[in-house]
Every structure is written in C-alpha cells, then in structure tokens.
Coordinates of N, CA and C and ligand atoms in Angstrom, one line a residue:
M282 N -19.4 -19.1 -11.2 CA -18.9 -18.8 -10.1 C -17.6 -18.1 -10.4
N283 N -16.5 -17.5 -9.5 CA -15.8 -17.2 -8.7 C -14.8 -17.6 -8.2
I284 N -13.6 -17.6 -7.7 CA -12.6 -17.7 -7.2 C -11.8 -17.4 -7.1
V285 N -11.2 -17.3 -5.8 CA -9.6 -16.9 -5.1 C -9.1 -17.4 -4.8
I286 N -7.8 -17.7 -5.0 CA -6.4 -19.3 -4.8 C -5.7 -18.2 -5.0
F287 N -4.5 -18.1 -2.9 CA -4.2 -18.1 -2.7 C -2.3 -19.0 -2.1
G288 N -1.6 -18.2 -2.4 CA -0.9 -19.3 -0.8 C 0.5 -18.5 -1.7
P289 N 2.0 -18.7 -0.9 CA 3.2 -18.7 -0.8 C 3.9 -18.5 -2.7
P290 N 4.4 -18.2 -2.7 CA 5.1 -18.4 -3.8 C 5.8 -19.7 -4.0
G291 N 5.1 -20.8 -5.3 CA 5.7 -21.9 -4.7 C 5.3 -23.0 -3.8
A292 N 4.3 -22.8 -4.0 CA 3.0 -23.4 -3.0 C 2.4 -24.5 -4.0
G293 N 2.4 -23.8 -5.6 CA 1.4 -25.1 -6.0 C 0.5 -24.5 -6.9
K294 N 0.1 -23.0 -6.6 CA -1.1 -22.1 -7.2 C -1.2 -23.1 -8.7
G295 N -0.4 -22.3 -9.0 CA -1.1 -22.0 -10.5 C -1.1 -24.2 -11.1
T296 N -0.3 -25.0 -10.6 CA -1.0 -26.9 -11.0 C -2.2 -26.5 -10.4
Q297 N -2.2 -26.0 -9.0 CA -3.5 -26.5 -9.0 C -4.9 -25.6 -9.6
S298 N -4.6 -23.6 -9.9 CA -5.3 -23.1 -11.2 C -5.6 -23.9 -12.4
N299 N -4.7 -24.6 -12.9 CA -5.2 -24.7 -14.1 C -5.5 -26.3 -13.6
L300 N -6.2 -26.9 -12.3 CA -7.1 -27.9 -12.8 C -8.1 -28.1 -12.4
I301 N -8.3 -26.5 -11.9 CA -9.7 -26.2 -11.2 C -10.2 -25.7 -12.5
V302 N -9.9 -25.0 -13.4 CA -9.8 -24.4 -14.6 C -10.1 -25.5 -15.8
E303 N -9.9 -26.6 -15.6 CA -10.3 -27.6 -16.3 C -11.6 -28.0 -15.8
K304 N -11.6 -29.0 -15.0 CA -12.8 -28.8 -14.4 C -13.6 -27.9 -14.2
F305 N -13.7 -27.5 -13.8 CA -15.1 -26.4 -14.2 C -14.8 -25.1 -14.8
K306 N -14.6 -25.6 -16.5 CA -14.9 -24.7 -16.4 C -14.7 -23.0 -16.5
L307 N -13.2 -22.7 -15.8 CA -13.4 -21.5 -15.1 C -11.7 -20.9 -16.1
H308 N -12.1 -19.7 -15.8 CA -10.9 -18.8 -16.9 C -9.8 -18.3 -15.9
Q309 N -8.6 -18.9 -15.8 CA -7.0 -18.5 -14.9 C -6.9 -17.0 -15.5
L310 N -6.9 -16.5 -13.9 CA -6.2 -14.8 -13.9 C -5.3 -14.7 -13.2
S311 N -3.9 -14.8 -14.1 CA -2.9 -14.6 -12.8 C -2.0 -13.8 -12.8
T312 N -2.4 -12.4 -12.5 CA -1.6 -11.5 -12.4 C -0.2 -11.6 -13.0
G313 N 0.7 -12.5 -11.9 CA 2.4 -12.4 -11.9 C 2.1 -12.3 -13.3
E314 N 1.3 -13.4 -14.0 CA 1.7 -14.4 -15.9 C 0.7 -13.3 -16.2
L315 N 0.4 -12.0 -15.9 CA 0.2 -10.8 -16.8 C 0.9 -10.0 -17.7
L316 N 1.6 -9.7 -15.8 CA 2.7 -9.3 -15.6 C 3.7 -9.3 -16.2
R317 N 4.3 -10.2 -16.6 CA 5.4 -11.1 -17.0 C 5.6 -11.2 -18.6
K318 N 3.9 -11.2 -19.0 CA 3.7 -10.9 -20.2 C 4.1 -9.4 -20.9
E319 N 4.1 -8.7 -20.1 CA 3.9 -7.0 -20.3 C 5.2 -7.6 -20.5
I320 N 6.5 -7.3 -19.4 CA 7.3 -7.7 -19.5 C 8.2 -8.3 -21.4
R321 N 7.8 -9.6 -21.3 CA 8.4 -10.1 -22.0 C 7.5 -8.9 -23.0
D322 N 6.7 -8.7 -23.4 CA 6.1 -8.0 -24.9 C 6.6 -6.4 -25.1
K323 N 7.3 -6.3 -23.9 CA 8.2 -4.9 -23.7 C 7.2 -3.5 -23.7
T324 N 6.8 -3.9 -23.4 CA 5.4 -3.0 -23.4 C 6.5 -1.8 -22.0
N325 N 4.9 -0.1 -22.1 CA 5.6 0.9 -21.5 C 6.2 0.0 -20.0
L326 N 4.3 -0.6 -19.8 CA 4.5 -1.0 -19.2 C 5.4 -2.1 -18.1
G327 N 6.0 -2.5 -19.0 CA 6.3 -3.7 -18.7 C 7.5 -3.7 -18.4
N328 N 8.4 -2.5 -19.4 CA 9.7 -1.9 -18.9 C 9.8 -1.0 -17.4
Q329 N 8.1 -0.4 -17.3 CA 8.1 0.4 -15.7 C 7.9 -0.9 -14.8
I330 N 7.6 -2.1 -15.1 CA 7.9 -2.7 -13.9 C 8.8 -3.5 -14.1
S331 N 9.6 -4.1 -14.3 CA 10.6 -5.2 -14.4 C 11.0 -5.3 -13.7
S332 N 12.1 -4.3 -13.4 CA 12.8 -4.0 -11.7 C 12.4 -4.3 -10.9
I333 N 11.0 -4.0 -10.6 CA 10.6 -4.5 -9.3 C 10.2 -5.7 -9.0
I334 N 9.8 -6.3 -10.3 CA 9.4 -7.9 -10.1 C 10.3 -8.7 -9.6
N335 N 11.5 -8.3 -10.8 CA 12.6 -8.9 -10.3 C 13.2 -8.9 -8.7
S336 N 12.6 -7.8 -8.0 CA 13.4 -7.9 -7.0 C 12.3 -8.2 -5.4
G337 N 11.7 -9.2 -6.0 CA 10.5 -9.9 -5.7 C 9.5 -8.9 -4.4
N338 N 10.0 -7.6 -4.8 CA 8.3 -6.7 -4.4 C 7.1 -6.3 -5.1
L339 N 6.9 -5.9 -4.6 CA 4.6 -5.7 -5.2 C 4.8 -4.6 -6.4
V340 N 4.2 -4.3 -7.2 CA 3.8 -3.6 -8.5 C 2.5 -3.2 -7.6
S341 N 2.4 -1.6 -7.9 CA 1.2 -1.0 -7.9 C -0.7 -1.5 -7.3
D342 N -0.7 -1.3 -7.0 CA -2.7 -1.6 -6.7 C -3.3 -1.1 -7.4
E343 N -2.9 0.3 -8.2 CA -4.0 0.5 -9.0 C -3.2 0.0 -10.9
I344 N -1.8 -0.6 -10.3 CA -1.2 -0.9 -12.0 C -2.2 -2.2 -11.9
V345 N -2.0 -2.8 -11.1 CA -2.9 -4.6 -11.3 C -4.2 -4.7 -11.0
G346 N -5.0 -4.0 -10.1 CA -6.8 -3.2 -10.7 C -6.9 -3.3 -11.8
N347 N -6.3 -2.2 -12.6 CA -6.4 -2.0 -14.3 C -6.4 -3.2 -15.2
L348 N -5.5 -3.5 -14.4 CA -5.3 -4.5 -15.7 C -6.2 -6.0 -14.7
I349 N -6.7 -6.7 -14.1 CA -8.3 -6.9 -13.6 C -9.5 -6.3 -14.5
E350 N -9.3 -5.8 -14.3 CA -11.3 -4.6 -14.4 C -11.4 -5.5 -15.7
K351 N -9.7 -5.5 -16.8 CA -10.3 -5.6 -18.6 C -10.8 -7.4 -18.2
Y352 N -10.6 -8.1 -17.4 CA -10.9 -9.3 -17.5 C -13.0 -9.6 -17.1
I353 N -13.0 -8.5 -15.1 CA -13.8 -9.3 -14.6 C -15.1 -7.7 -15.9
S354 N -14.8 -7.2 -17.1 CA -15.9 -6.0 -17.5 C -16.3 -6.8 -18.2
N355 N -15.3 -8.1 -18.7 CA -15.6 -8.8 -20.5 C -16.9 -9.7 -19.7
K356 N -17.6 -10.1 -20.5 CA -18.9 -10.0 -20.2 C -18.4 -12.4 -20.5
I357 N -17.6 -12.7 -21.7 CA -17.2 -13.3 -21.9 C -16.8 -14.1 -20.4
Y358 N -15.8 -13.7 -19.6 CA -15.7 -14.3 -18.3 C -16.2 -13.9 -17.6
K359 N -17.8 -13.5 -17.3 CA -18.3 -13.0 -15.7 C -18.7 -14.5 -15.7
S360 N -18.7 -14.0 -14.1 CA -18.8 -16.0 -13.0 C -17.8 -16.7 -13.5
R361 N -17.0 -16.1 -13.7 CA -15.9 -17.8 -14.6 C -14.6 -17.6 -13.9
L362 N -14.5 -16.9 -13.0 CA -12.6 -16.7 -12.7 C -12.4 -16.9 -12.1
I363 N -10.8 -17.4 -12.5 CA -10.1 -18.2 -10.6 C -9.0 -16.7 -10.6
F364 N -9.1 -15.7 -9.6 CA -7.9 -15.2 -9.2 C -6.5 -15.8 -9.3
D365 N -6.3 -16.0 -9.3 CA -4.2 -16.3 -8.8 C -3.4 -15.6 -8.5
G366 N -3.0 -15.1 -7.4 CA -2.0 -14.2 -7.5 C -2.3 -12.5 -6.7
Y367 N -4.1 -12.5 -6.2 CA -5.1 -11.2 -6.6 C -5.7 -11.8 -6.4
P368 N -6.1 -11.2 -5.2 CA -5.3 -10.2 -4.1 C -4.0 -10.4 -3.3
R369 N -3.6 -9.9 -3.0 CA -2.0 -9.8 -2.4 C -2.5 -9.1 -1.7
N370 N -3.0 -7.8 -1.1 CA -3.0 -7.5 -0.1 C -4.7 -6.9 0.5
L371 N -4.7 -5.7 1.7 CA -5.7 -5.9 2.0 C -6.6 -4.2 1.0
V372 N -6.0 -3.4 0.4 CA -6.1 -3.0 -0.8 C -7.3 -3.0 -1.8
Q373 N -6.5 -4.8 -2.0 CA -6.0 -5.0 -3.1 C -7.8 -6.1 -2.8
A374 N -8.0 -6.4 -2.3 CA -9.0 -7.6 -1.5 C -10.6 -6.4 -1.5
T375 N -10.4 -5.5 -0.8 CA -11.9 -4.6 -1.5 C -11.7 -3.8 -2.5
N376 N -11.1 -3.6 -3.5 CA -10.8 -3.8 -4.8 C -11.5 -4.5 -5.9
L377 N -11.0 -5.7 -5.3 CA -11.7 -6.3 -6.1 C -13.5 -6.7 -5.8
D378 N -13.2 -7.3 -4.4 CA -15.2 -6.4 -4.4 C -16.0 -6.1 -5.4
F379 N -14.6 -4.6 -4.3 CA -16.0 -3.3 -5.7 C -16.0 -3.0 -7.5
L380 N -14.8 -4.0 -7.7 CA -14.9 -4.1 -9.2 C -16.3 -5.3 -9.4
L381 N -15.8 -6.4 -8.1 CA -16.8 -7.6 -8.8 C -18.2 -6.7 -9.3
N382 N -18.5 -6.1 -7.8 CA -20.0 -5.2 -7.2 C -20.3 -4.0 -8.2
K383 N -19.5 -3.8 -8.8 CA -19.6 -2.7 -10.2 C -20.0 -4.0 -11.4
Y384 N -19.6 -5.1 -11.6 CA -20.3 -5.6 -12.8 C -20.8 -6.8 -12.3
D385 N -21.7 -7.3 -11.7 CA -22.9 -7.1 -10.9 C -22.2 -9.1 -10.7
Q386 N -21.7 -9.0 -10.1 CA -20.7 -10.3 -10.3 C -19.6 -10.4 -8.2
K387 N -19.5 -11.7 -7.6 CA -19.1 -11.8 -6.5 C -18.1 -12.9 -5.6
I388 N -17.0 -13.2 -6.0 CA -16.2 -13.8 -5.0 C -16.8 -15.3 -4.1
D389 N -17.1 -16.5 -4.6 CA -18.6 -17.5 -3.9 C -17.2 -18.4 -3.1
I390 N -15.3 -18.7 -3.3 CA -14.9 -19.4 -2.5 C -13.3 -18.3 -1.9
A391 N -13.1 -18.5 -1.3 CA -11.6 -18.1 -1.5 C -10.0 -19.0 -1.0
L392 N -9.6 -20.3 -1.7 CA -9.0 -20.7 -1.3 C -7.2 -20.2 -0.4
K393 N -7.9 -21.0 0.7 CA -6.1 -21.2 0.6 C -4.9 -22.1 1.1
L394 N -4.1 -21.8 0.1 CA -3.0 -23.0 0.0 C -2.2 -22.8 1.1
S395 N -2.2 -23.4 2.6 CA -0.9 -23.6 3.1 C 0.7 -23.9 3.0
V396 N 1.3 -23.0 3.2 CA 2.6 -24.1 2.6 C 3.9 -23.4 3.2
S397 N 4.7 -23.6 4.5 CA 5.6 -23.6 5.4 C 6.6 -23.0 4.7
L398 N 8.0 -21.9 5.0 CA 8.7 -21.3 4.5 C 10.0 -22.7 3.8
E399 N 9.8 -23.3 5.1 CA 11.0 -24.9 5.0 C 10.6 -25.5 3.7
T400 N 9.2 -25.8 3.9 CA 9.6 -26.9 2.2 C 9.4 -25.7 1.2
I401 N 8.8 -24.8 1.1 CA 9.5 -23.6 0.1 C 10.4 -23.5 -0.5
K402 N 11.8 -24.1 1.1 CA 12.7 -24.0 0.5 C 13.5 -25.1 0.2
K403 N 12.8 -26.5 0.7 CA 13.1 -27.4 0.3 C 13.2 -27.7 -1.2
R404 N 11.4 -27.3 -1.5 CA 11.4 -28.0 -2.7 C 12.7 -26.4 -3.8
I405 N 12.8 -25.3 -3.1 CA 14.2 -24.9 -3.8 C 15.2 -25.6 -4.9
L406 N 15.8 -25.9 -3.1 CA 16.8 -26.7 -3.4 C 16.6 -27.7 -4.3
E407 N 15.7 -28.6 -4.4 CA 15.9 -30.0 -5.6 C 15.6 -29.5 -6.6
R408 N 15.2 -28.1 -6.5 CA 15.3 -27.7 -8.3 C 16.7 -26.9 -8.7
K409 N 17.6 -27.2 -7.7 CA 19.0 -26.5 -7.4 C 19.8 -26.7 -8.4
S410 N 20.6 -28.0 -8.8 CA 20.9 -28.0 -9.7 C 20.8 -28.0 -11.1
L411 N 19.4 -28.0 -11.2 CA 19.3 -27.9 -12.4 C 19.1 -26.1 -12.9
E412 N 19.1 -26.0 -12.3 CA 19.3 -24.0 -13.3 C 20.4 -23.4 -12.9
K413 N 20.5 -22.6 -13.1 CA 22.0 -21.4 -13.3 C 21.7 -20.7 -12.1
R414 N 22.0 -19.6 -11.1 CA 22.6 -19.0 -10.5 C 20.8 -18.8 -9.6
A415 N 21.0 -20.1 -8.8 CA 20.7 -20.5 -7.7 C 20.1 -19.8 -6.4
D416 N 21.4 -20.0 -6.3 CA 22.0 -18.9 -4.6 C 20.9 -18.2 -5.1
D417 N 20.8 -16.4 -6.3 CA 20.2 -16.0 -6.1 C 18.5 -16.3 -6.3
K418 N 18.2 -17.2 -6.4 CA 16.8 -17.7 -7.0 C 16.8 -17.5 -5.4
E419 N 17.0 -17.9 -4.5 CA 16.9 -19.1 -3.0 C 16.5 -17.1 -2.2
D420 N 17.5 -16.6 -2.7 CA 16.7 -15.0 -1.9 C 16.0 -14.7 -2.0
I421 N 15.9 -14.9 -3.6 CA 14.2 -14.2 -4.6 C 13.2 -14.7 -3.6
A422 N 13.5 -15.7 -3.9 CA 12.5 -17.1 -3.3 C 12.2 -16.3 -2.0
I423 N 13.1 -16.2 -0.9 CA 12.6 -16.1 0.1 C 12.4 -14.2 0.4
K424 N 12.4 -13.6 -0.1 CA 11.7 -12.1 -0.8 C 10.5 -12.7 -0.4
R425 N 10.2 -13.3 -1.6 CA 8.4 -13.1 -2.5 C 7.8 -13.8 -1.1
Y426 N 8.7 -14.6 -0.1 CA 7.8 -15.7 0.5 C 7.8 -14.5 1.6
T427 N 8.2 -13.3 2.2 CA 8.6 -12.4 2.8 C 7.3 -11.7 3.1
T428 N 8.0 -11.4 1.8 CA 6.5 -10.4 1.7 C 4.8 -10.7 1.0
Y429 N 5.3 -11.7 0.6 CA 3.8 -12.3 0.7 C 3.5 -12.5 1.7
E430 N 4.3 -13.3 3.2 CA 3.4 -12.8 4.2 C 3.1 -11.8 5.0
K431 N 3.7 -10.7 5.1 CA 3.6 -9.6 5.0 C 2.5 -8.8 5.6
N432 N 2.1 -8.7 3.9 CA 0.8 -9.1 3.5 C -0.6 -9.2 2.8
I433 N -0.1 -10.7 3.6 CA -1.6 -10.8 3.2 C -2.9 -11.6 4.1
K434 N -1.8 -11.2 5.9 CA -2.8 -11.8 6.9 C -4.1 -11.0 7.1
P435 N -4.4 -9.8 6.3 CA -5.7 -8.5 6.9 C -6.6 -9.5 5.3
V436 N -5.9 -9.5 4.2 CA -6.6 -10.5 3.3 C -7.0 -11.8 3.5
I437 N -6.5 -12.6 4.5 CA -7.0 -13.6 4.8 C -8.1 -13.4 6.4
D438 N -7.9 -12.7 6.7 CA -9.1 -12.2 7.8 C -9.9 -12.0 7.4
F439 N -9.9 -11.0 6.2 CA -11.4 -10.5 5.0 C -12.1 -10.8 4.6
Y440 N -11.8 -12.3 4.3 CA -12.0 -13.3 3.7 C -13.3 -14.4 4.9
K441 N -12.7 -14.1 6.2 CA -13.2 -15.0 7.2 C -14.1 -15.0 7.2
K442 N -13.6 -13.1 7.4 CA -15.4 -12.6 7.9 C -16.2 -12.8 7.3
S443 N -16.1 -12.9 6.2 CA -17.8 -12.7 5.0 C -17.8 -14.7 5.1
N444 N -16.6 -15.2 5.9 CA -17.4 -17.0 5.8 C -16.5 -17.8 4.5
L445 N -16.1 -16.8 3.7 CA -15.6 -17.8 2.2 C -14.5 -18.2 2.4
L446 N -13.2 -18.0 3.5 CA -12.4 -18.7 3.8 C -12.5 -20.0 4.1
K447 N -11.4 -20.9 2.4 CA -11.2 -22.0 3.3 C -9.7 -22.6 3.0
V448 N -9.4 -23.1 4.1 CA -8.0 -23.6 3.8 C -7.5 -25.1 4.0
V449 N -6.6 -25.1 2.8 CA -6.2 -26.4 2.3 C -4.5 -26.7 2.5
N450 N -3.8 -28.0 3.2 CA -3.2 -28.5 2.8 C -1.7 -28.3 2.3
G451 N -1.4 -27.7 1.4 CA -0.3 -27.5 0.9 C 0.4 -28.2 0.8
E452 N 0.6 -29.2 1.7 CA 2.3 -30.1 2.1 C 2.3 -31.2 1.5
T453 N 1.0 -31.8 0.6 CA 1.0 -33.2 0.8 C 0.5 -33.2 -1.0
T454 N -0.1 -33.7 -1.3 CA 0.7 -34.8 -2.6 C -0.4 -33.6 -4.4
I455 N -0.1 -33.4 -5.6 CA -0.5 -32.6 -5.7 C -2.0 -33.3 -6.6
S456 N -2.5 -34.4 -6.3 CA -4.0 -35.0 -6.6 C -4.6 -35.1 -5.6
Q457 N -3.4 -35.4 -4.2 CA -5.0 -34.7 -2.7 C -5.1 -33.6 -2.6
I458 N -4.4 -32.3 -2.9 CA -4.7 -31.2 -3.2 C -5.6 -30.8 -3.5
S459 N -5.6 -31.1 -5.1 CA -7.0 -30.8 -6.4 C -8.4 -31.4 -5.5
S460 N -8.2 -33.3 -4.8 CA -9.1 -33.2 -4.8 C -10.1 -33.1 -3.2
E461 N -9.1 -32.6 -2.3 CA -9.7 -31.4 -1.7 C -10.3 -30.3 -1.7
I462 N -10.3 -29.6 -2.7 CA -10.1 -28.2 -3.8 C -11.5 -28.9 -4.3
S463 N -11.7 -30.2 -5.0 CA -13.0 -29.9 -5.5 C -13.8 -30.2 -5.2
G464 N -14.0 -30.4 -4.0 CA -14.8 -31.0 -2.3 C -14.9 -30.4 -2.1
L465 N -14.5 -29.0 -2.2 CA -14.8 -27.5 -1.5 C -15.5 -27.2 -2.4
I466 N -14.8 -27.2 -3.9 CA -16.0 -26.1 -4.3 C -17.3 -27.0 -4.7
E467 N -17.2 -28.1 -4.8 CA -18.7 -28.4 -5.3 C -20.1 -28.5 -3.9
S468 N -19.3 -28.4 -2.9 CA -19.3 -27.8 -2.4 C -20.2 -27.0 -2.0
I469 N -20.2 -26.3 -2.8 CA -20.7 -24.7 -2.8 C -22.4 -24.5 -3.3
Ligands
AMP156 P1 3.5 -14.3 -8.9 O1 3.7 -14.5 -10.0 O2 2.4 -14.7 -8.5 O3 4.4 -15.4 -8.2 O4 4.3 -13.0 -9.1 C1 5.1 -12.5 -9.6 C2 5.3 -11.2 -9.5 O5 4.4 -10.4 -10.1 C3 5.2 -11.1 -8.0 O6 5.7 -10.8 -7.4 C4 4.2 -8.9 -8.1 O7 6.5 -8.7 -7.9 C5 4.1 -8.8 -9.3 N1 3.0 -9.4 -8.7 C6 2.0 -10.7 -9.1 N2 1.6 -10.5 -8.8 C7 0.7 -9.4 -7.9 C8 -0.5 -8.3 -7.7 N3 -1.5 -8.6 -7.2 N4 -0.3 -6.9 -6.3 C9 0.8 -6.6 -7.0 N5 2.6 -7.4 -7.4 C10 1.6 -8.9 -8.1

C-alpha cells in the first residue's frame, strides 16, 4: 500500500506519518526532509536550493521528482511508501501517478489533514518564547501556509476525482487524529 498525506506546514503531518509508519510498517518519504538533508550535507543541490527553502517558496518540480524516483524505483520500498510533503501541486500529483505506474504501483489513499491558519498561528505563538527570531519564523510560516493553500486545491480535486481522498480534522488531539487515520487505512 502507498499513502499520500498532505496538510499545511504545522498541521502535524510529520507526527502522524511517523505513527502510520510504525503501525503499518511503511517507509516515510518526506521531500522536505530529503531537501533539508541536501542542505545540511552541503551538496551542489543543497547549495542551489537553500535560499528557496528558507524563503518559504517551492523547489522545482523536476528536482523533487528526481528525488522521489530514487525511492519509488527501489524494490525495498515497493508499495510501502508514505509520501509526506509530496505532491504539492497538480504537476507533482500527475508525475507521482506516472512514476508509480512506471514501477507497477499506485496510490491507495490520500489523507488530507485540515488545519486553519488561525490554529497554525496559535501553535507558533505557543512556541514563541522558546525560540529566537520567532517573528521571522512566524512570517515564513504564514508564507508557507499561503503557498501551500494556493497550490494544493487542484491536488485535492485530483484525488477527489479518483475517489482516494479522505479528509481528517487536524484540530483535535494527536491520538484522536491517529486513530481516525488508522481506521481509514484499515478500511481500504
Ligand atoms: P516541508 O518540510 O514539507 O514543510 O518542506 C519544507 C520546504 O521544502 C518547503 O517549504 C519547500 O520549500 C520544500 N519542499 C518540500 N517538499 C516540496 C515539494 N514537494 N515541492 C517543492 N518544494 C518542496
């Protein structure tokens, strides 16, 4: 089984993906994590993309497409992937289908974690006293949220049309969200 999980930055996608990974023995593929690793390792790609990521904009579809193909083509992960942070726009959603099809796989469920901008802001404010440059971070977080919203609508329609979309309320507790998600996965 392959899963797509999406939701705005700060929605708790990472936490929920980890729980799904443990419970259903999947492998998490977080494009944000992969890109940050390139930056930490100071690779050519990392140097090329650091300013884009730091400003809250999206990296090119080609770059992330190449990164995920390495995993989709690897037999170890065949039909055991949870995509976290990909696809972010319609081109990526179409490309994901194309790549999965190329390696004889498909998406079985697309989980959308819904969280309002107000809640995201509140979560950032709660963390504010713990971190430096919190105002900068708040601005970037809002930029990330609006970038996400702008691009994700056609992705939602794409999965709705293929009957794969399940919407989960991301405003409840971690364990409530997790058990709702588990139930949805178990029912496919
Ligand atoms: P995330 O950890 O998923 O919030 O991603 C952090 C940042 O990495 C994003 O703000 C983008 O700059 C970049 N990124 C992650 N995934 C993608 C993607 N699928 N397409 C383009 N850029 C991405």
